[in-house]
PDB file of C-alpha atoms in Angstrom:
ATOM      1  CA  MET A   1      22.112  53.520 137.292  1.00 62.00           C
ATOM      2  CA  PRO A   2      19.544  50.650 137.634  1.00 63.00           C
ATOM      3  CA  PRO A   3      19.055  48.304 134.632  1.00 72.00           C
ATOM      4  CA  GLN A   4      16.763  49.565 131.954  1.00 79.00           C
ATOM      5  CA  THR A   5      13.321  47.942 131.798  1.00 81.00           C
ATOM      6  CA  PRO A   6      12.566  46.847 128.175  1.00 90.00           C
ATOM      7  CA  LEU A   7       9.275  48.361 126.932  1.00 95.00           C
ATOM      8  CA  PRO A   8       7.113  47.011 124.121  1.00 96.00           C
ATOM      9  CA  VAL A   9       7.225  47.843 120.443  1.00 97.00           C
ATOM     10  CA  LEU A  10       3.994  48.961 118.699  1.00 97.00           C
ATOM     11  CA  GLU A  11       3.093  45.852 116.692  1.00 97.00           C
ATOM     12  CA  GLN A  12      -0.691  46.108 116.323  1.00 97.00           C
ATOM     13  CA  ASN A  13      -3.066  48.849 115.248  1.00 97.00           C
ATOM     14  CA  LEU A  14      -4.553  50.951 118.056  1.00 97.00           C
ATOM     15  CA  THR A  15      -7.070  53.745 118.549  1.00 97.00           C
ATOM     16  CA  ALA A  16      -6.395  56.620 120.968  1.00 98.00           C
ATOM     17  CA  ASP A  17      -7.698  59.983 122.066  1.00 98.00           C
ATOM     18  CA  ILE A  18      -4.196  61.498 122.079  1.00 98.00           C
ATOM     19  CA  THR A  19      -0.879  60.255 120.555  1.00 98.00           C
ATOM     20  CA  ILE A  20       2.321  61.769 121.734  1.00 97.00           C
ATOM     21  CA  VAL A  21       5.371  61.528 119.454  1.00 95.00           C
ATOM     22  CA  GLY A  22       8.595  61.660 121.430  1.00 94.00           C
ATOM     23  CA  GLY A  23       9.539  60.104 124.790  1.00 94.00           C
ATOM     24  CA  GLY A  24      11.866  62.740 126.227  1.00 92.00           C
ATOM     25  CA  PHE A  25      11.167  65.125 129.078  1.00 91.00           C
ATOM     26  CA  ALA A  26       8.418  66.956 127.149  1.00 91.00           C
ATOM     27  CA  GLY A  27       6.559  63.938 125.844  1.00 95.00           C
ATOM     28  CA  LEU A  28       6.698  62.000 129.127  1.00 96.00           C
ATOM     29  CA  SER A  29       5.686  65.061 131.190  1.00 95.00           C
ATOM     30  CA  THR A  30       2.821  65.780 128.766  1.00 95.00           C
ATOM     31  CA  ALA A  31       1.577  62.207 129.106  1.00 97.00           C
ATOM     32  CA  GLN A  32       1.859  62.279 132.896  1.00 96.00           C
ATOM     33  CA  ARG A  33      -0.027  65.567 133.170  1.00 96.00           C
ATOM     34  CA  LEU A  34      -2.789  64.570 130.758  1.00 97.00           C
ATOM     35  CA  HIS A  35      -3.368  61.356 132.685  1.00 97.00           C
ATOM     36  CA  GLN A  36      -3.539  63.332 135.859  1.00 95.00           C
ATOM     37  CA  LEU A  37      -6.135  65.651 134.475  1.00 96.00           C
ATOM     38  CA  ASP A  38      -8.288  62.864 132.944  1.00 97.00           C
ATOM     39  CA  PRO A  39      -7.386  59.245 133.719  1.00 96.00           C
ATOM     40  CA  SER A  40     -10.073  58.110 131.280  1.00 96.00           C
ATOM     41  CA  LEU A  41      -8.156  59.443 128.262  1.00 97.00           C
ATOM     42  CA  LYS A  42      -6.704  56.779 125.920  1.00 98.00           C
ATOM     43  CA  ILE A  43      -3.129  57.993 125.462  1.00 98.00           C
ATOM     44  CA  VAL A  44      -0.412  56.448 123.282  1.00 98.00           C
ATOM     45  CA  LEU A  45       3.238  57.535 123.571  1.00 98.00           C
ATOM     46  CA  LEU A  46       5.686  56.581 120.824  1.00 97.00           C
ATOM     47  CA  GLU A  47       9.497  56.798 121.227  1.00 96.00           C
ATOM     48  CA  ALA A  48      11.611  56.206 118.116  1.00 94.00           C
ATOM     49  CA  GLY A  49      14.444  54.381 120.013  1.00 94.00           C
ATOM     50  CA  ARG A  50      14.985  53.173 123.481  1.00 94.00           C
ATOM     51  CA  PHE A  51      13.973  55.537 126.289  1.00 93.00           C
ATOM     52  CA  ALA A  52      16.863  57.812 127.439  1.00 90.00           C
ATOM     53  CA  GLU A  53      19.186  56.705 124.675  1.00 87.00           C
ATOM     54  CA  SER A  54      18.481  59.876 122.588  1.00 79.00           C
ATOM     55  CA  SER A  55      19.338  63.463 123.435  1.00 77.00           C
ATOM     56  CA  ALA A  56      16.955  63.362 126.477  1.00 80.00           C
ATOM     57  CA  GLY A  57      19.221  60.960 128.236  1.00 80.00           C
ATOM     58  CA  ARG A  58      22.194  63.245 127.627  1.00 76.00           C
ATOM     59  CA  ASN A  59      20.362  66.411 128.664  1.00 76.00           C
ATOM     60  CA  SER A  60      22.277  68.899 130.799  1.00 76.00           C
ATOM     61  CA  GLY A  61      20.268  67.687 133.801  1.00 84.00           C
ATOM     62  CA  PHE A  62      19.146  70.778 135.656  1.00 88.00           C
ATOM     63  CA  MET A  63      15.918  72.681 136.287  1.00 92.00           C
ATOM     64  CA  ILE A  64      16.447  76.397 137.132  1.00 93.00           C
ATOM     65  CA  ASP A  65      13.732  78.346 138.859  1.00 94.00           C
ATOM     66  CA  LEU A  66      15.223  81.836 138.379  1.00 92.00           C
ATOM     67  CA  PRO A  67      15.600  83.858 135.133  1.00 84.00           C
ATOM     68  CA  HIS A  68      18.117  82.181 132.840  1.00 79.00           C
ATOM     69  CA  ASP A  69      18.119  84.274 129.666  1.00 74.00           C
ATOM     70  CA  LEU A  70      21.205  83.101 127.772  1.00 65.00           C
ATOM     71  CA  ALA A  71      21.065  86.173 125.517  1.00 69.00           C
ATOM     72  CA  SER A  72      21.469  88.460 128.522  1.00 74.00           C
ATOM     73  CA  ASP A  73      24.792  89.348 130.193  1.00 68.00           C
ATOM     74  CA  ASN A  74      23.407  88.795 133.647  1.00 67.00           C
ATOM     75  CA  TYR A  75      20.599  86.177 133.003  1.00 73.00           C
ATOM     76  CA  ALA A  76      17.862  88.707 133.802  1.00 73.00           C
ATOM     77  CA  GLY A  77      14.767  88.519 131.563  1.00 71.00           C
ATOM     78  CA  GLU A  78      12.517  91.257 130.151  1.00 74.00           C
ATOM     79  CA  GLY A  79      11.622  92.955 133.410  1.00 83.00           C
ATOM     80  CA  LEU A  80      10.565  92.283 136.983  1.00 90.00           C
ATOM     81  CA  GLU A  81       6.966  91.245 136.246  1.00 92.00           C
ATOM     82  CA  ALA A  82       7.959  89.025 133.332  1.00 89.00           C
ATOM     83  CA  ASP A  83      10.644  87.381 135.426  1.00 92.00           C
ATOM     84  CA  ARG A  84       8.195  86.841 138.340  1.00 94.00           C
ATOM     85  CA  ALA A  85       5.816  85.082 135.906  1.00 93.00           C
ATOM     86  CA  ALA A  86       8.632  82.930 134.531  1.00 91.00           C
ATOM     87  CA  ILE A  87       9.773  82.023 138.036  1.00 94.00           C
ATOM     88  CA  ALA A  88       6.269  80.910 138.963  1.00 96.00           C
ATOM     89  CA  LEU A  89       6.062  78.712 135.877  1.00 94.00           C
ATOM     90  CA  ASN A  90       9.514  77.289 136.501  1.00 94.00           C
ATOM     91  CA  ARG A  91       8.658  76.418 140.073  1.00 96.00           C
ATOM     92  CA  LYS A  92       5.455  74.681 138.981  1.00 96.00           C
ATOM     93  CA  ALA A  93       7.610  72.579 136.611  1.00 94.00           C
ATOM     94  CA  ILE A  94      10.048  71.792 139.425  1.00 96.00           C
ATOM     95  CA  ALA A  95       7.214  70.854 141.779  1.00 96.00           C
ATOM     96  CA  PHE A  96       5.815  68.539 139.042  1.00 95.00           C
ATOM     97  CA  ALA A  97       9.243  66.859 138.575  1.00 95.00           C
ATOM     98  CA  THR A  98       9.662  66.585 142.374  1.00 96.00           C
ATOM     99  CA  GLU A  99       6.351  64.727 142.524  1.00 96.00           C
ATOM    100  CA  VAL A 100       7.534  62.364 139.705  1.00 95.00           C
ATOM    101  CA  ALA A 101      10.802  61.764 141.521  1.00 95.00           C
ATOM    102  CA  GLY A 102       8.872  60.824 144.689  1.00 95.00           C
ATOM    103  CA  GLU A 103       6.475  58.484 142.856  1.00 94.00           C
ATOM    104  CA  CYS A 104       9.441  56.801 141.095  1.00 92.00           C
ATOM    105  CA  ASP A 105      11.571  56.617 144.285  1.00 93.00           C
ATOM    106  CA  LEU A 106      14.533  58.375 142.697  1.00 93.00           C
ATOM    107  CA  PRO A 107      17.461  58.682 145.116  1.00 92.00           C
ATOM    108  CA  LYS A 108      19.265  62.003 145.814  1.00 90.00           C
ATOM    109  CA  GLU A 109      22.031  61.283 143.319  1.00 87.00           C
ATOM    110  CA  MET A 110      19.377  61.141 140.581  1.00 92.00           C
ATOM    111  CA  PHE A 111      17.233  64.075 141.781  1.00 94.00           C
ATOM    112  CA  ASP A 112      18.946  66.626 144.037  1.00 94.00           C
ATOM    113  CA  PRO A 113      17.490  70.056 144.990  1.00 95.00           C
ATOM    114  CA  CYS A 114      21.010  71.383 145.522  1.00 94.00           C
ATOM    115  CA  GLY A 115      20.810  74.967 144.107  1.00 95.00           C
ATOM    116  CA  LYS A 116      23.341  76.360 141.699  1.00 93.00           C
ATOM    117  CA  TYR A 117      26.392  78.614 141.529  1.00 93.00           C
ATOM    118  CA  ASN A 118      27.007  81.267 138.880  1.00 92.00           C
ATOM    119  CA  ALA A 119      30.840  81.066 138.861  1.00 92.00           C
ATOM    120  CA  ALA A 120      32.889  83.983 137.445  1.00 93.00           C
ATOM    121  CA  ALA A 121      36.502  83.920 136.346  1.00 94.00           C
ATOM    122  CA  THR A 122      36.835  87.406 134.853  1.00 93.00           C
ATOM    123  CA  LYS A 123      36.224  91.000 135.830  1.00 93.00           C
ATOM    124  CA  SER A 124      33.186  91.163 133.520  1.00 90.00           C
ATOM    125  CA  GLY A 125      31.903  87.928 135.034  1.00 90.00           C
ATOM    126  CA  ASP A 126      32.190  89.432 138.523  1.00 93.00           C
ATOM    127  CA  GLU A 127      30.222  92.461 137.337  1.00 92.00           C
ATOM    128  CA  HIS A 128      27.523  90.237 135.843  1.00 91.00           C
ATOM    129  CA  ASN A 129      27.178  88.373 139.166  1.00 91.00           C
ATOM    130  CA  ARG A 130      26.738  91.699 141.056  1.00 93.00           C
ATOM    131  CA  GLU A 131      24.215  92.866 138.489  1.00 91.00           C
ATOM    132  CA  PHE A 132      22.286  89.651 138.795  1.00 91.00           C
ATOM    133  CA  ALA A 133      22.387  89.997 142.626  1.00 94.00           C
ATOM    134  CA  THR A 134      20.849  93.450 142.329  1.00 93.00           C
ATOM    135  CA  HIS A 135      18.116  92.079 140.057  1.00 92.00           C
ATOM    136  CA  LEU A 136      17.375  89.214 142.494  1.00 93.00           C
ATOM    137  CA  THR A 137      17.134  91.737 145.355  1.00 95.00           C
ATOM    138  CA  LYS A 138      14.470  93.609 143.419  1.00 93.00           C
ATOM    139  CA  LEU A 139      12.670  90.328 142.836  1.00 93.00           C
ATOM    140  CA  GLY A 140      12.837  89.461 146.516  1.00 95.00           C
ATOM    141  CA  GLU A 141      14.717  86.231 145.797  1.00 95.00           C
ATOM    142  CA  PRO A 142      17.373  84.786 148.193  1.00 96.00           C
ATOM    143  CA  TYR A 143      20.991  84.418 147.121  1.00 96.00           C
ATOM    144  CA  MET A 144      24.552  84.387 148.462  1.00 97.00           C
ATOM    145  CA  LEU A 145      27.630  86.089 146.994  1.00 97.00           C
ATOM    146  CA  TYR A 146      30.999  84.380 147.423  1.00 97.00           C
ATOM    147  CA  ASP A 147      34.538  85.786 146.942  1.00 95.00           C
ATOM    148  CA  GLN A 148      37.511  83.973 145.418  1.00 95.00           C
ATOM    149  CA  GLN A 149      38.592  82.263 148.683  1.00 95.00           C
ATOM    150  CA  GLN A 150      35.082  81.032 149.379  1.00 96.00           C
ATOM    151  CA  MET A 151      34.761  79.704 145.847  1.00 94.00           C
ATOM    152  CA  GLN A 152      38.004  77.820 146.205  1.00 93.00           C
ATOM    153  CA  GLU A 153      36.775  76.256 149.420  1.00 92.00           C
ATOM    154  CA  ILE A 154      33.592  75.179 147.604  1.00 90.00           C
ATOM    155  CA  THR A 155      35.123  73.995 144.317  1.00 88.00           C
ATOM    156  CA  GLY A 156      38.655  73.060 145.273  1.00 86.00           C
ATOM    157  CA  SER A 157      40.034  75.372 142.513  1.00 87.00           C
ATOM    158  CA  PRO A 158      41.440  78.928 142.690  1.00 90.00           C
ATOM    159  CA  HIS A 159      40.188  79.586 139.162  1.00 92.00           C
ATOM    160  CA  TYR A 160      36.932  81.366 140.116  1.00 95.00           C
ATOM    161  CA  THR A 161      37.050  84.990 141.259  1.00 95.00           C
ATOM    162  CA  SER A 162      33.436  85.110 142.536  1.00 95.00           C
ATOM    163  CA  GLY A 163      30.251  83.162 142.682  1.00 96.00           C
ATOM    164  CA  LEU A 164      26.521  83.677 143.220  1.00 96.00           C
ATOM    165  CA  TYR A 165      24.554  80.870 144.816  1.00 97.00           C
ATOM    166  CA  ALA A 166      20.775  80.550 144.480  1.00 96.00           C
ATOM    167  CA  PRO A 167      18.960  77.657 146.208  1.00 96.00           C
ATOM    168  CA  GLY A 168      16.139  76.779 143.813  1.00 96.00           C
ATOM    169  CA  THR A 169      17.814  74.690 141.102  1.00 96.00           C
ATOM    170  CA  VAL A 170      17.349  70.905 140.974  1.00 96.00           C
ATOM    171  CA  MET A 171      19.984  68.623 139.474  1.00 94.00           C
ATOM    172  CA  ILE A 172      18.626  65.558 137.610  1.00 93.00           C
ATOM    173  CA  GLN A 173      20.326  62.445 136.280  1.00 92.00           C
ATOM    174  CA  PRO A 174      18.456  62.727 132.940  1.00 92.00           C
ATOM    175  CA  ALA A 175      18.661  59.135 131.761  1.00 91.00           C
ATOM    176  CA  ALA A 176      17.543  57.839 135.153  1.00 92.00           C
ATOM    177  CA  TYR A 177      14.587  60.243 135.262  1.00 94.00           C
ATOM    178  CA  VAL A 178      13.439  59.426 131.731  1.00 94.00           C
ATOM    179  CA  ARG A 179      13.759  55.696 132.282  1.00 94.00           C
ATOM    180  CA  ALA A 180      11.883  55.862 135.588  1.00 94.00           C
ATOM    181  CA  LEU A 181       9.034  57.958 134.296  1.00 95.00           C
ATOM    182  CA  SER A 182       8.577  55.903 131.108  1.00 95.00           C
ATOM    183  CA  THR A 183       8.359  52.682 133.193  1.00 94.00           C
ATOM    184  CA  HIS A 184       5.992  54.373 135.699  1.00 94.00           C
ATOM    185  CA  LEU A 185       3.625  55.441 132.892  1.00 96.00           C
ATOM    186  CA  THR A 186       3.307  51.922 131.499  1.00 94.00           C
ATOM    187  CA  GLY A 187       0.679  51.085 134.152  1.00 85.00           C
ATOM    188  CA  GLN A 188      -1.380  54.138 133.150  1.00 94.00           C
ATOM    189  CA  ILE A 189      -1.140  54.648 129.366  1.00 97.00           C
ATOM    190  CA  ASP A 190       0.187  52.784 126.306  1.00 97.00           C
ATOM    191  CA  VAL A 191       3.965  53.395 126.087  1.00 97.00           C
ATOM    192  CA  PHE A 192       6.053  52.048 123.200  1.00 98.00           C
ATOM    193  CA  GLU A 193       9.733  52.211 122.384  1.00 97.00           C
ATOM    194  CA  ASN A 194      11.665  51.389 119.188  1.00 96.00           C
ATOM    195  CA  SER A 195       8.538  52.604 117.400  1.00 97.00           C
ATOM    196  CA  PRO A 196       9.560  55.548 115.197  1.00 95.00           C
ATOM    197  CA  VAL A 197       6.750  57.587 113.592  1.00 94.00           C
ATOM    198  CA  THR A 198       7.269  57.505 109.815  1.00 94.00           C
ATOM    199  CA  ARG A 199       4.153  59.403 108.793  1.00 93.00           C
ATOM    200  CA  PHE A 200       1.033  61.051 110.077  1.00 90.00           C
ATOM    201  CA  GLU A 201      -1.878  62.235 108.015  1.00 95.00           C
ATOM    202  CA  LYS A 202      -5.379  63.641 108.377  1.00 95.00           C
ATOM    203  CA  GLN A 203      -7.921  60.861 108.814  1.00 93.00           C
ATOM    204  CA  GLY A 204     -11.519  62.173 109.043  1.00 93.00           C
ATOM    205  CA  PRO A 205     -11.857  64.244 112.237  1.00 94.00           C
ATOM    206  CA  GLY A 206      -8.590  62.839 113.585  1.00 96.00           C
ATOM    207  CA  TRP A 207      -5.218  61.547 112.452  1.00 97.00           C
ATOM    208  CA  GLY A 208      -3.486  58.396 111.363  1.00 97.00           C
ATOM    209  CA  VAL A 209       0.006  57.932 112.872  1.00 97.00           C
ATOM    210  CA  SER A 210       2.194  55.260 111.178  1.00 97.00           C
ATOM    211  CA  THR A 211       5.146  53.307 112.517  1.00 97.00           C
ATOM    212  CA  PRO A 212       7.071  50.546 110.744  1.00 96.00           C
ATOM    213  CA  ASN A 213       4.859  47.799 112.191  1.00 96.00           C
ATOM    214  CA  ALA A 214       1.477  49.297 112.983  1.00 97.00           C
ATOM    215  CA  LYS A 215      -0.713  52.415 112.974  1.00 97.00           C
ATOM    216  CA  VAL A 216      -2.519  54.522 115.575  1.00 97.00           C
ATOM    217  CA  SER A 217      -5.863  56.108 114.741  1.00 97.00           C
ATOM    218  CA  THR A 218      -6.058  59.113 117.075  1.00 97.00           C
ATOM    219  CA  GLY A 219      -8.053  62.228 117.777  1.00 97.00           C
ATOM    220  CA  GLN A 220      -5.048  64.467 118.403  1.00 96.00           C
ATOM    221  CA  VAL A 221      -1.291  64.355 117.825  1.00 95.00           C
ATOM    222  CA  ILE A 222       1.202  66.080 120.115  1.00 94.00           C
ATOM    223  CA  LEU A 223       4.712  66.492 118.693  1.00 91.00           C
ATOM    224  CA  ALA A 224       7.263  66.547 121.539  1.00 90.00           C
ATOM    225  CA  ASN A 225      10.456  66.637 119.463  1.00 81.00           C
ATOM    226  CA  ASN A 226      13.228  69.175 120.160  1.00 67.00           C
ATOM    227  CA  GLY A 227      10.840  72.045 120.859  1.00 60.00           C
ATOM    228  CA  HIS A 228      13.405  73.995 122.910  1.00 60.00           C
ATOM    229  CA  LEU A 229      15.186  75.280 119.816  1.00 61.00           C
ATOM    230  CA  GLU A 230      12.652  78.046 119.331  1.00 64.00           C
ATOM    231  CA  SER A 231      13.512  79.572 122.724  1.00 63.00           C
ATOM    232  CA  PHE A 232      16.983  80.434 121.361  1.00 62.00           C
ATOM    233  CA  GLY A 233      15.394  82.496 118.578  1.00 67.00           C
ATOM    234  CA  PHE A 234      15.976  80.064 115.676  1.00 64.00           C
ATOM    235  CA  TYR A 235      13.680  78.199 113.235  1.00 64.00           C
ATOM    236  CA  LYS A 236      10.282  79.250 114.417  1.00 69.00           C
ATOM    237  CA  ARG A 237       7.665  76.560 113.980  1.00 67.00           C
ATOM    238  CA  GLN A 238      10.315  74.087 112.817  1.00 63.00           C
ATOM    239  CA  LEU A 239      11.967  71.074 114.402  1.00 58.00           C
ATOM    240  CA  MET A 240      15.671  70.388 114.514  1.00 56.00           C
ATOM    241  CA  HIS A 241      17.716  67.657 116.280  1.00 55.00           C
ATOM    242  CA  ILE A 242      19.733  68.773 119.284  1.00 58.00           C
ATOM    243  CA  CYS A 243      22.351  66.590 121.045  1.00 59.00           C
ATOM    244  CA  LEU A 244      23.995  67.526 124.305  1.00 58.00           C
ATOM    245  CA  TYR A 245      26.921  65.692 125.906  1.00 60.00           C
ATOM    246  CA  ALA A 246      28.553  65.680 129.319  1.00 61.00           C
ATOM    247  CA  SER A 247      31.672  64.018 130.680  1.00 65.00           C
ATOM    248  CA  MET A 248      32.113  63.225 134.318  1.00 69.00           C
ATOM    249  CA  SER A 249      35.108  61.747 136.129  1.00 74.00           C
ATOM    250  CA  ALA A 250      35.465  59.974 139.419  1.00 79.00           C
ATOM    251  CA  PRO A 251      36.011  62.405 142.383  1.00 80.00           C
ATOM    252  CA  LEU A 252      39.500  63.898 142.168  1.00 80.00           C
ATOM    253  CA  SER A 253      42.013  63.438 144.975  1.00 85.00           C
ATOM    254  CA  GLU A 254      43.621  66.443 146.667  1.00 85.00           C
ATOM    255  CA  GLU A 255      46.868  65.643 144.808  1.00 87.00           C
ATOM    256  CA  GLN A 256      45.099  65.574 141.471  1.00 84.00           C
ATOM    257  CA  ILE A 257      43.444  68.885 142.212  1.00 79.00           C
ATOM    258  CA  LYS A 258      46.806  70.432 143.059  1.00 80.00           C
ATOM    259  CA  THR A 259      48.304  69.061 139.831  1.00 81.00           C
ATOM    260  CA  LEU A 260      45.466  70.316 137.651  1.00 75.00           C
ATOM    261  CA  GLY A 261      45.355  73.707 139.333  1.00 62.00           C
TER     262      GLY A 261
END
């Protein structure tokens, strides 16, 4: 991971067309896209802490193009047409992130279009993989099914009884991506860290957005804080903090793999 570039704190009052609250994936992507659509827009982005040190930097780190309905046994969505529409949107998002990765010169270990495996370790898991394969065939999407021996060759473990590989997923090192995009945007819009929003209130036709040291007078406010919660069916039109954590080791030796089983 390259050293983090310190970004400024908002310390003087500003005016803006749009103020974005939150410097995670959603806020940064919104800022990037708005600037692409209209470079003349005066955009201010406010992050409460340092970029990538909140939940965004500990994100799971993958973008999946295919249906990924966590409430479904086999990941399928609400039907073929709905899934085709979701796939199209997902692929537009992946194309957007791929463009960002190119502009920010992210290496493969930080942005890797490697695909993904649905690994099963139970009889019901095997059935779900086969059901998902049938659904992908109807969608006309490519995939590969693997048996236990093939999964052991891929993973080094005999634990998995089957697997389904689909090629469209991208793995992202989330902290590196967020740091790179926040730094990249500094030459295009006003980006501030360690500038938590403490209040926003109606101000004539626009809004006043307050931080501990200064205020932004803005035409529009975009809240980009933990919006993904609604997609799980909870707390409609409300915000809630989400923290995700991952732990990674150094590559295991053959002896360690045998010991762990």
